[in-house]
């Protein structure tokens, strides 16, 4: 039962072949059997989930139809849930209980979802491996000695290991797409402004976006329908029409143009990964898509611009954790300045501190023009690159990562190597466009999943969904099961 997709679960629930309580119990039984190996969760919400499941069953009995009625969903632990902890996998928020729900949580509740728990992540979403969690690393369900990716690695691992039916993650520079690729599941970063960020703990506010991590593109469409839309609590959420994304599942892709950015295929990838991505593109051609070469000339500057802008924003966003109003407070201090220093020294992990220092540096007087301002200028160029490229095509195809899931510990001593691995995902955040990762192959003796990335025009998630769904109708990669 725990292996079902949202689409399958809904059918079973509405035809009363299965109750939400049974499905939720099956998901918790699965968690009980695999969680010591995967460690995808920061904490579980078992009792509340069973109450929600009972309530869902009562609604189903009355004939109510809601898009996620009775379906168990997991949330990355930086999405605020009233009455249960939201830790961001940081010691500084270890015991933090938000006084309100994130807008997406209210939307999930209104859609009838059952929230099973909060998933592990890199602290404050900073990282690509889940090793920066203050609690414990998460393991990749395809190979337990490998990382699930990050920072939404807990969500991706939970979906791949069937410890939930679907999950939400957040993506600032690739944190939905990269773990989805590493774990062989589907991850969609919506357009900046498509989904409310109210109640999403901020990392880099101009880049962060919440999105679905699912077992299929069809499920991503269902979830995006629920979480998308203008929210008056978030002034950066966009007032644009929210189409029914499930309609895009019926769209034919024949004749649509698929842009292949030449700068993405210059040999930076592991050969087997490149082969899987190229084969994915061939599959889309065989479905009638027409490939055109496009150029994204500023790709080489994306990582540098991103780490300047993201760290700058993080350094200001994280200044609120000072031990005064909420969160961890050091008990060692004898005056206020000491208290700030000790709290932040003890409360933040190494990577978070590195970024606060970097961000403070690039914003400081004398360096602002050389770094932050330049970073913003490069960002504008990257955005223009995508606008030009997307005039020539409907959707861009690209790799998600240069290599498959790496070994736990392999890159922890070299932060720069870790940052460089984000080369293919970061640009979509800088440009604000939607981007999706879908499984397109398996490589190596361990059969590690590889992702194909699809990027589209602002607010045109529908085209990504159409292309991704057609791909999944023609292939079986997304239905392969992790060996766990
Ligand atoms: N890996 C990137 C980073 O470390 C992206 C993180 C994210 O998208 N939250 O910043």
Coordinates of C-alpha atoms and ligand atoms in Angstrom, one line a residue:
X1 CA 0.0 0.0 0.0
X2 CA 2.8 2.4 0.9
X3 CA 4.2 2.0 -2.7
X4 CA 1.2 3.8 -4.2
X5 CA 1.3 7.1 -6.0
X6 CA -1.1 10.0 -5.1
X7 CA -3.1 9.1 -8.2
X8 CA -3.4 5.4 -7.2
X9 CA -4.0 6.2 -3.5
X10 CA -6.9 8.5 -4.4
X11 CA -8.5 5.8 -6.6
X12 CA -8.2 3.2 -3.8
X13 CA -9.5 5.6 -1.2
X14 CA -12.4 6.9 -3.2
X15 CA -13.5 3.4 -4.4
X16 CA -13.3 2.4 -0.6
X17 CA -10.9 -0.4 -1.4
X18 CA -8.6 1.2 1.2
X19 CA -9.2 3.6 4.1
X20 CA -6.9 6.5 4.9
X21 CA -6.3 5.0 8.3
X22 CA -5.1 1.7 6.7
X23 CA -2.9 3.6 4.2
X24 CA -1.5 5.8 7.0
X25 CA -0.8 2.8 9.2
X26 CA 0.9 1.1 6.3
X27 CA 3.1 4.1 5.7
X28 CA 4.1 4.1 9.4
X29 CA 4.7 0.4 9.3
X30 CA 7.0 1.0 6.4
X31 CA 8.7 3.8 8.4
X32 CA 9.2 1.5 11.3
X33 CA 10.8 -1.1 9.1
X34 CA 13.2 1.0 7.1
X35 CA 13.8 4.3 9.0
X36 CA 16.8 3.1 11.0
X37 CA 18.5 2.5 7.7
X38 CA 17.4 5.6 5.8
X39 CA 16.9 8.2 8.5
X40 CA 14.8 10.4 6.3
X41 CA 12.8 12.0 9.0
X42 CA 13.7 14.7 11.6
X43 CA 10.6 13.8 13.5
X44 CA 7.3 12.1 13.0
X45 CA 3.8 13.2 13.7
X46 CA 2.2 9.8 14.2
X47 CA -0.8 10.6 16.4
X48 CA -1.8 13.7 14.6
X49 CA -1.5 11.9 11.3
X50 CA -3.8 9.1 12.5
X51 CA -6.4 11.7 13.6
X52 CA -6.2 13.4 10.2
X53 CA -6.6 10.0 8.5
X54 CA -9.7 9.3 10.6
X55 CA -11.1 12.7 9.7
X56 CA -10.4 12.0 6.0
X57 CA -12.2 8.7 6.2
X58 CA -15.2 10.4 7.6
X59 CA -15.2 12.9 4.7
X60 CA -14.8 10.1 2.2
X61 CA -17.7 8.3 3.7
X62 CA -19.8 11.4 3.1
X63 CA -18.7 11.5 -0.5
X64 CA -16.4 14.5 -0.3
X65 CA -13.8 14.8 -3.0
X66 CA -10.6 16.7 -2.2
X67 CA -7.4 16.4 -4.2
X68 CA -5.3 14.9 -1.4
X69 CA -8.0 13.5 0.9
X70 CA -6.5 10.9 3.1
X71 CA -3.1 10.9 1.4
X72 CA 0.1 10.7 3.6
X73 CA 2.5 13.5 2.8
X74 CA 5.9 14.5 4.4
X75 CA 7.2 18.0 4.8
X76 CA 10.8 19.3 4.8
X77 CA 11.5 20.5 8.3
X78 CA 11.8 24.1 7.4
X79 CA 8.1 24.4 6.6
X80 CA 6.3 25.7 9.7
X81 CA 3.7 23.5 11.3
X82 CA 1.7 25.0 14.2
X83 CA 2.0 22.9 17.3
X84 CA 4.9 20.7 16.2
X85 CA 8.6 21.4 15.9
X86 CA 10.2 23.0 12.9
X87 CA 13.9 22.7 13.4
X88 CA 15.6 23.4 10.0
X89 CA 18.0 20.6 11.2
X90 CA 19.7 23.2 13.3
X91 CA 20.6 23.2 17.0
X92 CA 19.5 26.8 17.1
X93 CA 15.9 25.9 16.3
X94 CA 16.0 22.4 17.9
X95 CA 13.0 23.0 20.2
X96 CA 11.2 25.7 18.1
X97 CA 7.5 25.3 17.6
X98 CA 6.0 27.7 15.1
X99 CA 3.0 29.7 16.3
X100 CA 1.4 29.4 12.9
X101 CA 1.2 27.1 9.8
X102 CA 3.0 27.9 6.6
X103 CA 0.5 28.7 3.9
X104 CA 1.3 25.5 2.1
X105 CA 0.4 23.5 5.2
X106 CA -3.0 25.2 5.4
X107 CA -3.4 24.4 1.7
X108 CA -2.5 20.8 2.3
X109 CA -4.9 20.6 5.2
X110 CA -7.7 22.1 3.2
X111 CA -7.0 19.5 0.5
X112 CA -7.4 16.7 3.0
X113 CA -3.8 15.6 3.3
X114 CA -2.4 13.6 6.2
X115 CA 0.9 15.0 7.4
X116 CA 3.2 12.1 8.5
X117 CA 6.2 14.1 9.7
X118 CA 9.0 16.5 9.0
X119 CA 12.0 15.4 6.9
X120 CA 15.6 15.8 7.5
X121 CA 17.7 18.3 5.6
X122 CA 20.9 20.2 5.4
X123 CA 20.9 22.8 8.2
X124 CA 18.9 25.8 7.0
X125 CA 18.8 24.2 3.5
X126 CA 22.5 24.9 3.0
X127 CA 24.1 21.9 1.3
X128 CA 23.8 19.2 -1.3
X129 CA 24.1 16.0 0.7
X130 CA 22.1 16.2 3.9
X131 CA 25.3 15.8 5.8
X132 CA 25.0 19.3 7.3
X133 CA 22.0 18.2 9.4
X134 CA 22.5 18.8 13.1
X135 CA 20.8 15.5 13.8
X136 CA 22.1 12.8 11.6
X137 CA 22.8 12.3 7.9
X138 CA 20.1 10.7 5.7
X139 CA 21.0 7.6 3.6
X140 CA 20.2 7.1 -0.1
X141 CA 17.6 4.3 -0.4
X142 CA 19.4 3.1 -3.6
X143 CA 22.8 2.6 -1.8
X144 CA 22.9 3.2 2.0
X145 CA 26.5 4.3 2.0
X146 CA 25.6 7.2 -0.3
X147 CA 24.0 10.6 0.2
X148 CA 20.5 11.2 -0.9
X149 CA 21.5 14.7 -2.1
X150 CA 20.4 17.9 -0.5
X151 CA 19.1 19.9 0.9
X152 CA 15.7 18.3 0.6
X153 CA 17.4 14.9 0.9
X154 CA 15.1 13.6 3.6
X155 CA 12.0 14.3 1.5
X156 CA 13.5 12.7 -1.6
X157 CA 14.7 9.6 0.4
X158 CA 11.3 9.3 2.2
X159 CA 9.5 9.3 -1.2
X160 CA 12.0 6.8 -2.8
X161 CA 11.8 4.5 0.2
X162 CA 8.0 4.8 0.3
X163 CA 7.9 6.3 3.8
X164 CA 5.3 8.7 2.5
X165 CA 3.2 8.9 -0.7
X166 CA 4.7 12.3 -1.6
X167 CA 6.6 15.2 0.0
X168 CA 7.3 18.9 -0.1
X169 CA 10.8 20.2 -0.3
X170 CA 12.3 23.6 -1.0
X171 CA 14.8 24.7 -3.7
X172 CA 17.1 27.7 -3.5
X173 CA 19.8 26.4 -5.9
X174 CA 18.8 22.9 -6.7
X175 CA 17.6 21.4 -3.4
X176 CA 14.5 19.8 -4.8
X177 CA 15.9 18.7 -8.2
X178 CA 19.3 17.3 -7.1
X179 CA 18.0 15.0 -4.3
X180 CA 15.2 13.9 -6.6
X181 CA 17.8 13.0 -9.2
X182 CA 20.0 11.2 -6.7
X183 CA 17.0 9.2 -5.3
X184 CA 15.3 8.4 -8.6
X185 CA 12.1 10.4 -7.9
X186 CA 10.4 13.4 -9.5
X187 CA 11.1 16.9 -8.2
X188 CA 9.6 20.2 -9.4
X189 CA 10.8 23.7 -8.5
X190 CA 8.0 26.0 -9.4
X191 CA 8.5 29.5 -10.8
X192 CA 9.6 32.0 -8.2
X193 CA 6.3 33.5 -6.9
X194 CA 4.2 30.5 -7.9
X195 CA 4.0 29.1 -4.4
X196 CA 3.7 31.1 -1.2
X197 CA 6.8 31.3 1.0
X198 CA 4.9 32.3 4.1
X199 CA 6.0 30.0 6.8
X200 CA 9.0 28.7 4.9
X201 CA 12.0 29.5 7.0
X202 CA 14.1 31.8 4.8
X203 CA 17.5 30.9 3.5
X204 CA 17.8 33.2 0.4
X205 CA 14.5 35.0 0.0
X206 CA 14.9 35.9 -3.6
X207 CA 15.6 32.3 -4.6
X208 CA 13.7 30.0 -2.3
X209 CA 10.7 28.2 -3.6
X210 CA 8.7 25.3 -2.2
X211 CA 7.8 22.4 -4.5
X212 CA 6.7 18.8 -4.8
X213 CA 8.9 15.7 -4.6
X214 CA 6.8 12.8 -5.9
X215 CA 6.8 9.3 -7.5
X216 CA 5.5 10.7 -10.8
X217 CA 5.0 13.9 -12.8
X218 CA 1.2 13.3 -12.5
X219 CA 1.5 13.5 -8.7
X220 CA 3.6 16.7 -9.0
X221 CA 0.8 18.2 -11.0
X222 CA -1.8 17.3 -8.3
X223 CA 0.4 18.7 -5.5
X224 CA 1.2 21.9 -7.4
X225 CA -2.5 22.5 -7.9
X226 CA -2.9 22.4 -4.2
X227 CA 0.1 24.6 -3.1
X228 CA 0.2 27.1 -6.0
X229 CA -1.5 30.6 -6.0
X230 CA -1.3 34.1 -4.8
X231 CA -1.2 34.5 -1.0
X232 CA -1.8 37.8 0.6
X233 CA 0.6 36.9 3.4
X234 CA 3.5 36.7 0.9
X235 CA 4.0 39.8 -1.2
X236 CA 6.4 38.0 -3.5
X237 CA 3.8 35.4 -4.4
X238 CA 2.5 36.3 -7.9
X239 CA -0.9 37.2 -8.9
X240 CA -1.1 35.1 -12.0
X241 CA -3.7 32.6 -13.0
X242 CA -3.3 29.1 -11.5
X243 CA -4.1 26.7 -14.2
X244 CA -5.3 23.1 -13.5
X245 CA -1.9 21.4 -14.0
X246 CA -3.5 18.0 -14.3
X247 CA -4.9 19.2 -17.7
X248 CA -1.3 19.4 -19.0
X249 CA -1.1 15.6 -18.5
X250 CA -3.3 15.2 -21.6
X251 CA -1.2 17.5 -23.7
X252 CA 0.6 16.0 -26.7
X253 CA 4.2 17.1 -27.0
X254 CA 4.5 16.5 -30.7
X255 CA 5.9 19.5 -32.4
X256 CA 7.0 21.2 -29.2
X257 CA 10.5 22.6 -29.3
X258 CA 13.1 21.2 -26.9
X259 CA 16.1 23.5 -26.4
X260 CA 19.5 21.9 -25.9
X261 CA 21.9 24.4 -24.3
X262 CA 25.3 23.8 -25.8
X263 CA 27.2 25.0 -22.7
X264 CA 25.7 22.2 -20.6
X265 CA 27.2 19.5 -22.8
X266 CA 30.9 20.3 -22.8
X267 CA 32.2 17.3 -21.1
X268 CA 31.8 18.3 -17.4
X269 CA 29.6 15.3 -16.7
X270 CA 30.5 11.7 -15.8
X271 CA 30.3 10.0 -19.3
X272 CA 27.6 7.5 -18.1
X273 CA 25.5 10.3 -16.7
X274 CA 25.8 12.3 -20.0
X275 CA 24.8 9.2 -21.9
X276 CA 21.6 8.7 -19.8
X277 CA 20.7 12.4 -20.3
X278 CA 21.3 12.2 -24.1
X279 CA 19.2 9.1 -24.3
X280 CA 16.5 10.9 -22.4
X281 CA 16.6 13.7 -25.0
X282 CA 16.4 11.0 -27.8
X283 CA 13.3 9.6 -26.1
X284 CA 11.7 13.1 -26.2
X285 CA 12.6 13.4 -29.9
X286 CA 11.0 10.0 -30.5
X287 CA 7.8 11.5 -29.0
X288 CA 7.8 14.1 -31.7
X289 CA 9.6 16.9 -30.0
X290 CA 11.9 18.9 -32.2
X291 CA 15.4 19.7 -30.7
X292 CA 17.0 23.0 -31.3
X293 CA 20.4 24.2 -30.0
X294 CA 20.3 27.1 -27.7
X295 CA 23.0 29.0 -25.8
X296 CA 23.2 30.0 -22.2
X297 CA 26.6 31.7 -22.3
X298 CA 26.8 32.8 -18.7
X299 CA 26.6 29.3 -17.2
X300 CA 30.2 29.5 -16.0
X301 CA 29.4 32.4 -13.7
X302 CA 26.3 30.9 -12.2
X303 CA 27.9 29.2 -9.2
X304 CA 29.9 32.2 -8.2
X305 CA 26.9 34.6 -8.6
X306 CA 24.7 32.2 -6.6
X307 CA 27.0 31.7 -3.7
X308 CA 27.5 35.5 -3.4
X309 CA 23.8 36.3 -3.6
X310 CA 22.5 33.3 -1.5
X311 CA 25.1 33.8 1.2
X312 CA 24.4 37.6 1.3
X313 CA 20.7 37.0 1.8
X314 CA 21.4 34.2 4.3
X315 CA 23.6 36.4 6.4
X316 CA 20.8 38.9 6.9
X317 CA 18.0 36.3 7.2
X318 CA 19.9 34.4 9.9
X319 CA 20.7 37.4 11.9
X320 CA 17.3 36.9 13.7
X321 CA 18.7 33.9 15.5
X322 CA 20.2 35.7 18.4
X323 CA 18.9 33.8 21.4
X324 CA 16.7 36.6 22.5
X325 CA 13.2 36.0 21.3
X326 CA 13.2 32.3 20.4
X327 CA 15.4 29.3 19.7
X328 CA 18.5 28.1 21.4
X329 CA 20.2 30.4 24.0
X330 CA 23.7 29.7 25.3
X331 CA 23.7 29.4 29.1
X332 CA 27.4 30.3 29.3
X333 CA 27.2 34.0 28.9
X334 CA 27.5 36.8 31.5
X335 CA 26.6 39.8 29.3
X336 CA 24.4 40.5 26.2
X337 CA 27.2 40.6 23.6
X338 CA 28.6 37.3 25.0
X339 CA 25.2 35.8 24.8
X340 CA 24.8 36.6 21.1
X341 CA 28.3 35.3 20.4
X342 CA 28.0 32.1 22.3
X343 CA 24.5 31.4 21.1
X344 CA 25.4 31.7 17.5
X345 CA 28.7 29.9 18.0
X346 CA 27.1 26.9 19.7
X347 CA 23.8 27.0 17.8
X348 CA 24.9 27.1 14.1
X349 CA 26.8 24.3 12.3
X350 CA 30.0 24.8 10.4
X351 CA 28.6 25.3 6.9
X352 CA 26.0 27.8 8.1
X353 CA 28.7 29.8 9.9
X354 CA 30.9 29.7 6.8
X355 CA 28.0 31.2 4.7
X356 CA 27.1 33.8 7.3
X357 CA 30.8 35.0 7.2
X358 CA 30.9 34.9 3.4
X359 CA 27.6 36.7 3.1
X360 CA 28.6 39.4 5.7
X361 CA 31.9 39.9 3.8
X362 CA 30.3 40.4 0.4
X363 CA 27.8 42.9 1.8
X364 CA 30.4 44.9 3.8
X365 CA 31.3 48.4 2.7
X366 CA 34.3 48.3 0.3
X367 CA 33.4 44.9 -1.0
X368 CA 29.7 45.4 -1.8
X369 CA 30.3 46.7 -5.4
X370 CA 33.0 44.1 -6.2
X371 CA 30.9 41.1 -5.1
X372 CA 27.2 41.6 -4.3
X373 CA 26.5 44.2 -7.0
X374 CA 28.5 42.2 -9.5
X375 CA 26.6 39.1 -8.5
X376 CA 23.3 40.8 -9.1
X377 CA 24.5 42.0 -12.5
X378 CA 25.5 38.5 -13.5
X379 CA 22.1 37.3 -12.3
X380 CA 20.5 39.7 -14.7
X381 CA 22.6 38.4 -17.6
X382 CA 21.7 34.8 -16.7
X383 CA 18.0 35.8 -16.7
X384 CA 18.4 37.3 -20.1
X385 CA 20.1 34.2 -21.4
X386 CA 17.1 32.2 -20.5
X387 CA 14.7 34.7 -21.9
X388 CA 16.6 34.5 -25.2
X389 CA 16.9 30.7 -25.2
X390 CA 13.2 30.3 -24.3
X391 CA 12.2 32.4 -27.3
X392 CA 13.6 29.6 -29.5
X393 CA 12.0 26.7 -27.7
X394 CA 9.2 25.7 -25.3
X395 CA 11.3 23.7 -22.8
X396 CA 15.1 23.3 -22.2
X397 CA 16.6 19.9 -21.5
X398 CA 19.7 19.6 -19.3
X399 CA 21.4 17.4 -16.8
X400 CA 20.6 17.9 -13.1
X401 CA 24.0 16.8 -11.7
X402 CA 27.4 16.0 -13.1
X403 CA 27.5 12.6 -11.3
X404 CA 25.2 10.3 -9.4
X405 CA 24.9 10.1 -5.6
X406 CA 28.3 10.2 -4.0
X407 CA 29.5 8.4 -0.9
X408 CA 28.7 9.8 2.5
X409 CA 31.8 11.7 3.7
X410 CA 33.3 11.9 0.2
X411 CA 33.0 15.7 -0.3
X412 CA 32.6 17.0 3.2
X413 CA 36.2 18.3 3.4
X414 CA 36.0 20.3 0.3
X415 CA 33.1 22.8 0.3
X416 CA 34.1 24.2 -3.0
X417 CA 33.7 20.8 -4.7
X418 CA 30.3 20.5 -3.2
X419 CA 29.3 24.0 -4.5
X420 CA 30.6 23.3 -8.0
X421 CA 28.3 20.3 -8.2
X422 CA 25.3 22.7 -8.3
X423 CA 26.4 24.0 -11.7
X424 CA 23.3 22.7 -13.6
X425 CA 20.6 23.6 -11.1
X426 CA 21.5 27.1 -9.8
X427 CA 20.7 29.1 -13.0
X428 CA 17.0 28.3 -12.9
X429 CA 16.8 29.9 -9.4
X430 CA 18.8 32.9 -10.5
X431 CA 16.4 33.3 -13.4
X432 CA 13.3 32.5 -11.4
X433 CA 12.1 30.0 -13.9
X434 CA 10.4 26.6 -13.2
X435 CA 12.6 23.5 -13.4
X436 CA 11.9 19.8 -12.9
X437 CA 14.0 16.6 -12.5
X438 CA 12.7 13.3 -13.7
X439 CA 14.5 9.9 -13.6
X440 CA 16.1 9.1 -16.9
X441 CA 18.4 6.2 -16.3
X442 CA 20.6 4.2 -13.9
X443 CA 24.4 4.0 -13.9
X444 CA 27.3 2.0 -12.5
X445 CA 27.4 -1.3 -10.8
X446 CA 25.2 0.0 -8.0
X447 CA 22.5 1.1 -10.4
X448 CA 22.3 4.7 -9.2
X449 CA 19.6 6.9 -10.5
X450 CA 20.2 9.8 -12.9
X451 CA 17.9 12.8 -13.5
X452 CA 17.0 14.7 -16.6
X453 CA 16.2 18.4 -16.0
X454 CA 13.5 20.3 -17.8
X455 CA 13.3 24.1 -17.6
X456 CA 10.6 26.3 -18.9
X457 CA 9.3 29.9 -19.2
X458 CA 8.1 31.8 -16.1
X459 CA 4.8 30.4 -14.9
X460 CA 4.8 27.7 -17.6
X461 CA 5.1 24.7 -15.3
X462 CA 2.4 23.2 -17.5
X463 CA 4.8 22.6 -20.3
X464 CA 7.3 20.9 -18.0
X465 CA 4.5 18.7 -16.7
X466 CA 3.3 17.8 -20.2
X467 CA 6.8 16.9 -21.4
X468 CA 7.7 15.1 -18.1
X469 CA 4.5 13.1 -18.1
X470 CA 4.8 12.1 -21.7
X471 CA 8.4 10.9 -20.9
X472 CA 7.1 8.9 -18.0
X473 CA 4.4 7.3 -20.2
X474 CA 7.1 6.2 -22.6
X475 CA 9.7 5.0 -20.0
X476 CA 9.9 2.9 -16.8
X477 CA 12.7 4.7 -14.9
X478 CA 10.3 6.4 -12.5
X479 CA 8.7 3.1 -11.6
X480 CA 11.9 1.3 -10.6
X481 CA 12.1 0.5 -6.9
X482 CA 15.0 1.3 -4.6
X483 CA 16.4 -1.9 -3.2
X484 CA 15.7 -0.9 0.4
Ligands
LIG1 N1 23.2 23.0 -2.8 C1 22.8 24.4 -2.8 C2 23.4 25.1 -1.6 O1 24.1 24.5 -0.9 C3 21.4 24.5 -2.9 C4 20.7 24.5 -1.7 C5 19.2 24.7 -1.8 O2 18.7 24.7 -2.9 N2 18.6 25.0 -0.7 O3 23.2 26.3 -1.4

